[in-house]
Amino acid sequence: VSDKRAALSELVRELGPEIRRKLGPSPSPDEIDAYVNGTLSEEQAENVRDHLTWDTETRETILDLMMFPIIAPPRDEPLVSDEEILRDGETAPRSGDSP
Amino acid sequence: MASTTDRVQRLFLENYRPIFSFFLKRGFPREECRDLTQETFSRAMQGLKGFRDEASEATWLFRIARNLWLNKERDQGRQKRRRPEVSIVQVFPEDQEIPDRREVFGGSEELSPQDRLLRREQVTRVRDALAALPPQRRRCLILRLQGLKYREVAVLLGISLQAVRSHLSQARHQMRGLLEDDLGLGHRESEAME
């Protein structure tokens, strides 16, 4: 049974490159993030589902992100925005800076 | 008052995903995002005792992540500057023949033209059979065939375990004809799809 299953898996694996080409570019980090957070439209989510089915990198990234549920911080404090981080980053730290 | 362990656990659960996303959005590959996220928490643990509540813990964590990111960017910039140009002539001098790709990377055994044809036909039939399945059923089947656990399939597709089982059972039923007739897999073998 496992040989037969391996044969079928192998055939499906061979299909991978062709399907990935048809699917087009992999979802961006923002799209992956939105998929994990459930904020994509159904159409966009379907596209991500197709990609994760055939693309190991997308799939593993999503599994990594889903490993931990989002738990709201106890205090009502927003996370720092990308803009704030970039503004902070104007004075780049020295290598080996401790927190 | 929460113990340090509780505090670290809470920090980790609340912030793992945003910190991972932070690195992902800056173009790091997944493995590196994982390492950098771990490094962020490792540094946070080292500095936790000295942390004063002047900023939120999340802000503090993102500052650590940002430092790691900037250091990494700068290190990569340095490495790029140092990396010497290597041409194919240097790797394979003129008097040395360039090896066949298969000698270098290894390759599968050469198939006979008939076997290649047969193989192509099988792949086409599997492709057509998969295309005939409803999307979620198809995804469940392909993910299982790639070795994912039921739970992982459920998490990835955002459906219940029960739904995954049901999709797989229906996919098996729908594909049985193909597996038995075209690929020479019997009933028991087709159950291997589950």
Tab-separated table of N, CA, C and O in Angstrom, chain B residues 41-117:
chain	number	residue	atom	x	y	z
B	41	PHE	N	13.509	36.756	21.141
B	41	PHE	CA	13.020	36.337	22.465
B	41	PHE	C	14.167	35.963	23.393
B	41	PHE	O	14.105	36.192	24.590
B	42	SER	N	15.212	35.408	22.798
B	42	SER	CA	16.362	35.055	23.617
B	42	SER	C	16.976	36.328	24.220
B	42	SER	O	17.287	36.388	25.410
B	43	ARG	N	17.108	37.358	23.400
B	43	ARG	CA	17.645	38.627	23.906
B	43	ARG	C	16.693	39.264	24.920
B	43	ARG	O	17.129	39.867	25.891
B	44	ALA	N	15.407	39.114	24.647
B	44	ALA	CA	14.421	39.677	25.575
B	44	ALA	C	14.533	39.000	26.943
B	44	ALA	O	14.480	39.655	27.982
B	45	MET	N	14.719	37.678	26.920
B	45	MET	CA	14.838	36.951	28.201
B	45	MET	C	16.055	37.417	28.971
B	45	MET	O	16.016	37.588	30.184
B	46	GLN	N	17.154	37.626	28.234
B	46	GLN	CA	18.378	38.088	28.892
B	46	GLN	C	18.178	39.460	29.537
B	46	GLN	O	18.741	39.754	30.577
B	47	GLY	N	17.365	40.289	28.887
B	47	GLY	CA	17.227	41.654	29.378
B	47	GLY	C	15.986	41.898	30.210
B	47	GLY	O	15.721	43.031	30.607
B	48	LEU	N	15.240	40.838	30.447
B	48	LEU	CA	13.933	41.008	31.091
B	48	LEU	C	14.014	41.646	32.478
B	48	LEU	O	13.201	42.493	32.839
B	49	LYS	N	15.051	41.246	33.231
B	49	LYS	CA	15.150	41.778	34.600
B	49	LYS	C	15.389	43.283	34.597
B	49	LYS	O	14.941	44.001	35.480
B	50	GLY	N	16.121	43.732	33.575
B	50	GLY	CA	16.444	45.154	33.506
B	50	GLY	C	15.348	45.983	32.855
B	50	GLY	O	15.460	47.198	32.769
B	51	PHE	N	14.296	45.309	32.402
B	51	PHE	CA	13.242	46.040	31.689
B	51	PHE	C	12.405	46.851	32.661
B	51	PHE	O	11.920	46.351	33.660
B	52	ARG	N	12.303	48.130	32.359
B	52	ARG	CA	11.453	48.986	33.192
B	52	ARG	C	10.215	49.340	32.393
B	52	ARG	O	10.279	49.425	31.157
B	53	ASP	N	9.128	49.535	33.092
B	53	ASP	CA	7.855	49.734	32.390
B	53	ASP	C	7.713	51.118	31.765
B	53	ASP	O	6.650	51.722	31.799
B	54	GLU	N	8.818	51.611	31.187
B	54	GLU	CA	8.727	52.930	30.558
B	54	GLU	C	8.042	52.823	29.193
B	54	GLU	O	7.418	53.742	28.718
B	55	ALA	N	8.236	51.689	28.560
B	55	ALA	CA	7.554	51.435	27.276
B	55	ALA	C	6.800	50.125	27.442
B	55	ALA	O	7.037	49.386	28.399
B	56	SER	N	5.885	49.837	26.522
B	56	SER	CA	5.187	48.559	26.627
B	56	SER	C	6.163	47.441	26.257
B	56	SER	O	7.159	47.677	25.562
B	57	GLU	N	5.861	46.249	26.734
B	57	GLU	CA	6.747	45.123	26.422
B	57	GLU	C	6.801	44.873	24.925
B	57	GLU	O	7.831	44.513	24.381
B	58	ALA	N	5.653	45.081	24.262
B	58	ALA	CA	5.629	44.856	22.810
B	58	ALA	C	6.562	45.838	22.100
B	58	ALA	O	7.323	45.454	21.215
B	59	THR	N	6.516	47.093	22.523
B	59	THR	CA	7.401	48.101	21.916
B	59	THR	C	8.852	47.700	22.115
B	59	THR	O	9.676	47.778	21.207
B	60	TRP	N	9.135	47.255	23.321
B	60	TRP	CA	10.503	46.852	23.662
B	60	TRP	C	10.945	45.673	22.778
B	60	TRP	O	12.039	45.671	22.212
B	61	LEU	N	10.057	44.682	22.634
B	61	LEU	CA	10.383	43.525	21.790
B	61	LEU	C	10.640	43.950	20.350
B	61	LEU	O	11.569	43.468	19.705
B	62	PHE	N	9.818	44.862	19.866
B	62	PHE	CA	10.005	45.312	18.482
B	62	PHE	C	11.297	46.109	18.322
B	62	PHE	O	11.896	46.110	17.255
B	63	ARG	N	11.728	46.767	19.393
B	63	ARG	CA	13.014	47.470	19.302
B	63	ARG	C	14.138	46.438	19.162
B	63	ARG	O	15.054	46.626	18.375
B	64	ILE	N	14.031	45.351	19.920
B	64	ILE	CA	15.057	44.295	19.812
B	64	ILE	C	15.042	43.717	18.397
B	64	ILE	O	16.089	43.547	17.766
B	65	ALA	N	13.831	43.436	17.912
B	65	ALA	CA	13.706	42.863	16.561
B	65	ALA	C	14.286	43.834	15.533
B	65	ALA	O	14.989	43.429	14.609
B	66	ARG	N	13.977	45.103	15.706
B	66	ARG	CA	14.464	46.115	14.761
B	66	ARG	C	15.997	46.187	14.778
B	66	ARG	O	16.654	46.263	13.749
B	67	ASN	N	16.582	46.103	15.995
B	67	ASN	CA	18.044	46.095	16.080
B	67	ASN	C	18.635	44.908	15.348
B	67	ASN	O	19.617	45.030	14.621
B	68	LEU	N	18.019	43.744	15.571
B	68	LEU	CA	18.511	42.537	14.899
B	68	LEU	C	18.431	42.691	13.387
B	68	LEU	O	19.349	42.334	12.663
B	69	TRP	N	17.309	43.244	12.939
B	69	TRP	CA	17.098	43.424	11.501
B	69	TRP	C	18.170	44.352	10.915
B	69	TRP	O	18.804	44.042	9.909
B	70	LEU	N	18.390	45.504	11.608
B	70	LEU	CA	19.355	46.467	11.064
B	70	LEU	C	20.775	45.898	11.083
B	70	LEU	O	21.548	46.091	10.152
B	71	ASN	N	21.087	45.172	12.165
B	71	ASN	CA	22.420	44.548	12.219
B	71	ASN	C	22.598	43.559	11.087
B	71	ASN	O	23.646	43.472	10.461
B	72	LYS	N	21.540	42.786	10.859
B	72	LYS	CA	21.582	41.766	9.813
B	72	LYS	C	21.765	42.421	8.442
B	72	LYS	O	22.570	41.978	7.636
B	73	GLU	N	21.017	43.478	8.217
B	73	GLU	CA	21.119	44.197	6.937
B	73	GLU	C	22.537	44.699	6.729
B	73	GLU	O	23.098	44.578	5.655
B	74	ARG	N	23.090	45.258	7.805
B	74	ARG	CA	24.433	45.823	7.663
B	74	ARG	C	25.467	44.716	7.444
B	74	ARG	O	26.345	44.838	6.613
B	75	ASP	N	25.321	43.608	8.189
B	75	ASP	CA	26.256	42.489	8.011
B	75	ASP	C	26.190	41.948	6.592
B	75	ASP	O	27.196	41.636	5.985
B	76	GLN	N	24.966	41.831	6.085
B	76	GLN	CA	24.806	41.308	4.725
B	76	GLN	C	25.422	42.259	3.710
B	76	GLN	O	26.023	41.836	2.737
B	77	GLY	N	25.292	43.560	3.974
B	77	GLY	CA	25.898	44.563	3.105
B	77	GLY	C	27.408	44.413	3.089
B	77	GLY	O	28.047	44.439	2.042
B	78	ARG	N	27.984	44.185	4.282
B	78	ARG	CA	29.433	43.998	4.389
B	78	ARG	C	29.883	42.770	3.623
B	78	ARG	O	30.830	42.788	2.874
B	79	GLN	N	29.141	41.653	3.851
B	79	GLN	CA	29.504	40.397	3.178
B	79	GLN	C	29.454	40.567	1.667
B	79	GLN	O	30.303	40.071	0.950
B	80	LYS	N	28.452	41.295	1.204
B	80	LYS	CA	28.288	41.508	-0.235
B	80	LYS	C	29.503	42.254	-0.783
B	80	LYS	O	30.024	41.934	-1.833
B	81	ARG	N	29.944	43.252	0.005
B	81	ARG	CA	31.089	44.038	-0.459
B	81	ARG	C	32.345	43.195	-0.495
B	81	ARG	O	33.187	43.347	-1.356
B	82	ARG	N	32.454	42.262	0.495
B	82	ARG	CA	33.680	41.458	0.587
B	82	ARG	C	33.706	40.315	-0.417
B	82	ARG	O	34.755	39.828	-0.765
B	83	ARG	N	32.522	39.828	-0.818
B	83	ARG	CA	32.451	38.621	-1.650
B	83	ARG	C	33.145	38.834	-2.989
B	83	ARG	O	32.820	39.756	-3.731
B	84	PRO	N	34.167	38.010	-3.285
B	84	PRO	CA	34.870	38.196	-4.548
B	84	PRO	C	34.045	37.716	-5.730
B	84	PRO	O	33.173	36.864	-5.578
B	85	GLU	N	34.302	38.289	-6.865
B	85	GLU	CA	33.639	37.847	-8.079
B	85	GLU	C	34.240	36.502	-8.476
B	85	GLU	O	35.450	36.335	-8.509
B	86	VAL	N	33.416	35.510	-8.743
B	86	VAL	CA	33.912	34.201	-9.180
B	86	VAL	C	33.302	33.913	-10.545
B	86	VAL	O	32.091	33.922	-10.705
B	87	SER	N	34.160	33.684	-11.504
B	87	SER	CA	33.627	33.384	-12.838
B	87	SER	C	33.677	31.886	-13.080
B	87	SER	O	34.390	31.139	-12.394
B	88	ILE	N	32.914	31.438	-14.051
B	88	ILE	CA	32.883	30.005	-14.360
B	88	ILE	C	34.254	29.516	-14.812
B	88	ILE	O	34.625	28.367	-14.602
B	89	VAL	N	35.065	30.422	-15.388
B	89	VAL	CA	36.412	30.032	-15.846
B	89	VAL	C	37.285	29.679	-14.644
B	89	VAL	O	38.108	28.771	-14.689
B	90	GLN	N	37.064	30.397	-13.521
B	90	GLN	CA	37.861	30.095	-12.329
B	90	GLN	C	37.438	28.760	-11.724
B	90	GLN	O	38.257	28.008	-11.225
B	91	VAL	N	36.138	28.481	-11.745
B	91	VAL	CA	35.649	27.243	-11.140
B	91	VAL	C	36.031	26.040	-11.995
B	91	VAL	O	36.468	25.011	-11.495
B	92	PHE	N	35.855	26.180	-13.294
B	92	PHE	CA	36.218	25.102	-14.219
B	92	PHE	C	37.237	25.655	-15.225
B	92	PHE	O	36.850	26.210	-16.258
B	93	PRO	N	38.523	25.538	-14.935
B	93	PRO	CA	39.526	26.071	-15.852
B	93	PRO	C	39.374	25.488	-17.259
B	93	PRO	O	38.795	24.420	-17.420
B	94	GLU	N	39.935	26.222	-18.216
B	94	GLU	CA	39.723	25.875	-19.624
B	94	GLU	C	40.106	24.444	-19.973
B	94	GLU	O	39.475	23.806	-20.810
B	95	ASP	N	41.184	23.947	-19.341
B	95	ASP	CA	41.643	22.598	-19.705
B	95	ASP	C	40.789	21.515	-19.040
B	95	ASP	O	40.989	20.341	-19.254
B	96	GLN	N	39.836	21.931	-18.225
B	96	GLN	CA	38.998	20.936	-17.537
B	96	GLN	C	37.593	20.981	-18.098
B	96	GLN	O	37.004	22.058	-18.233
B	97	GLU	N	37.061	19.802	-18.445
B	97	GLU	CA	35.730	19.765	-19.035
B	97	GLU	C	34.664	20.099	-17.985
B	97	GLU	O	34.774	19.669	-16.829
B	98	ILE	N	33.661	20.860	-18.371
B	98	ILE	CA	32.571	21.164	-17.445
B	98	ILE	C	31.726	19.908	-17.268
B	98	ILE	O	31.268	19.325	-18.258
B	99	PRO	N	31.552	19.439	-16.018
B	99	PRO	CA	30.833	18.181	-15.818
B	99	PRO	C	29.358	18.298	-16.165
B	99	PRO	O	28.785	19.388	-16.116
B	100	ASP	N	28.773	17.171	-16.495
B	100	ASP	CA	27.349	17.107	-16.764
B	100	ASP	C	26.606	17.445	-15.468
B	100	ASP	O	27.057	17.109	-14.376
B	101	ARG	N	25.465	18.108	-15.616
B	101	ARG	CA	24.688	18.516	-14.450
B	101	ARG	C	24.382	17.336	-13.534
B	101	ARG	O	24.438	17.431	-12.321
B	102	ARG	N	24.073	16.174	-14.165
B	102	ARG	CA	23.692	15.012	-13.361
B	102	ARG	C	24.857	14.451	-12.549
B	102	ARG	O	24.687	13.885	-11.502
B	103	GLU	N	26.106	14.662	-13.085
B	103	GLU	CA	27.282	14.199	-12.331
B	103	GLU	C	27.448	15.020	-11.070
B	103	GLU	O	27.911	14.549	-10.047
B	104	VAL	N	27.082	16.300	-11.171
B	104	VAL	CA	27.258	17.195	-10.028
B	104	VAL	C	26.132	17.016	-9.019
B	104	VAL	O	26.357	16.839	-7.827
B	105	PHE	N	24.904	17.058	-9.503
B	105	PHE	CA	23.759	17.056	-8.578
B	105	PHE	C	23.121	15.678	-8.412
B	105	PHE	O	22.225	15.509	-7.606
B	106	GLY	N	23.547	14.729	-9.190
B	106	GLY	CA	22.903	13.411	-9.142
B	106	GLY	C	21.636	13.481	-9.954
B	106	GLY	O	21.035	14.529	-10.102
B	107	GLY	N	21.211	12.405	-10.522
B	107	GLY	CA	19.996	12.463	-11.334
B	107	GLY	C	19.304	11.132	-11.357
B	107	GLY	O	19.895	10.106	-11.027
B	108	SER	N	18.034	11.172	-11.751
B	108	SER	CA	17.285	9.926	-11.763
B	108	SER	C	17.694	9.104	-12.976
B	108	SER	O	18.233	9.621	-13.944
B	109	GLU	N	17.411	7.834	-12.887
B	109	GLU	CA	17.756	6.949	-13.996
B	109	GLU	C	17.020	7.383	-15.249
B	109	GLU	O	15.889	7.820	-15.192
B	110	GLU	N	17.677	7.249	-16.325
B	110	GLU	CA	17.090	7.614	-17.616
B	110	GLU	C	15.927	6.665	-17.906
B	110	GLU	O	16.080	5.441	-17.806
B	111	LEU	N	14.742	7.228	-18.268
B	111	LEU	CA	13.598	6.382	-18.628
B	111	LEU	C	13.628	6.133	-20.133
B	111	LEU	O	14.088	6.979	-20.909
B	112	SER	N	13.144	4.967	-20.536
B	112	SER	CA	13.048	4.678	-21.971
B	112	SER	C	11.965	5.575	-22.556
B	112	SER	O	11.084	6.054	-21.828
B	113	PRO	N	11.974	5.817	-23.895
B	113	PRO	CA	10.944	6.666	-24.498
B	113	PRO	C	9.537	6.170	-24.172
B	113	PRO	O	8.649	6.973	-23.894
B	114	GLN	N	9.342	4.846	-24.180
B	114	GLN	CA	7.999	4.312	-23.880
B	114	GLN	C	7.611	4.625	-22.434
B	114	GLN	O	6.484	5.028	-22.162
B	115	ASP	N	8.575	4.406	-21.535
B	115	ASP	CA	8.280	4.676	-20.117
B	115	ASP	C	7.981	6.153	-19.892
B	115	ASP	O	7.134	6.508	-19.088
B	116	ARG	N	8.721	6.984	-20.638
B	116	ARG	CA	8.494	8.428	-20.499
B	116	ARG	C	7.081	8.797	-20.941
B	116	ARG	O	6.401	9.585	-20.295
B	117	LEU	N	6.674	8.182	-22.047
B	117	LEU	CA	5.329	8.433	-22.569
B	117	LEU	C	4.265	8.005	-21.568
B	117	LEU	O	3.302	8.711	-21.287
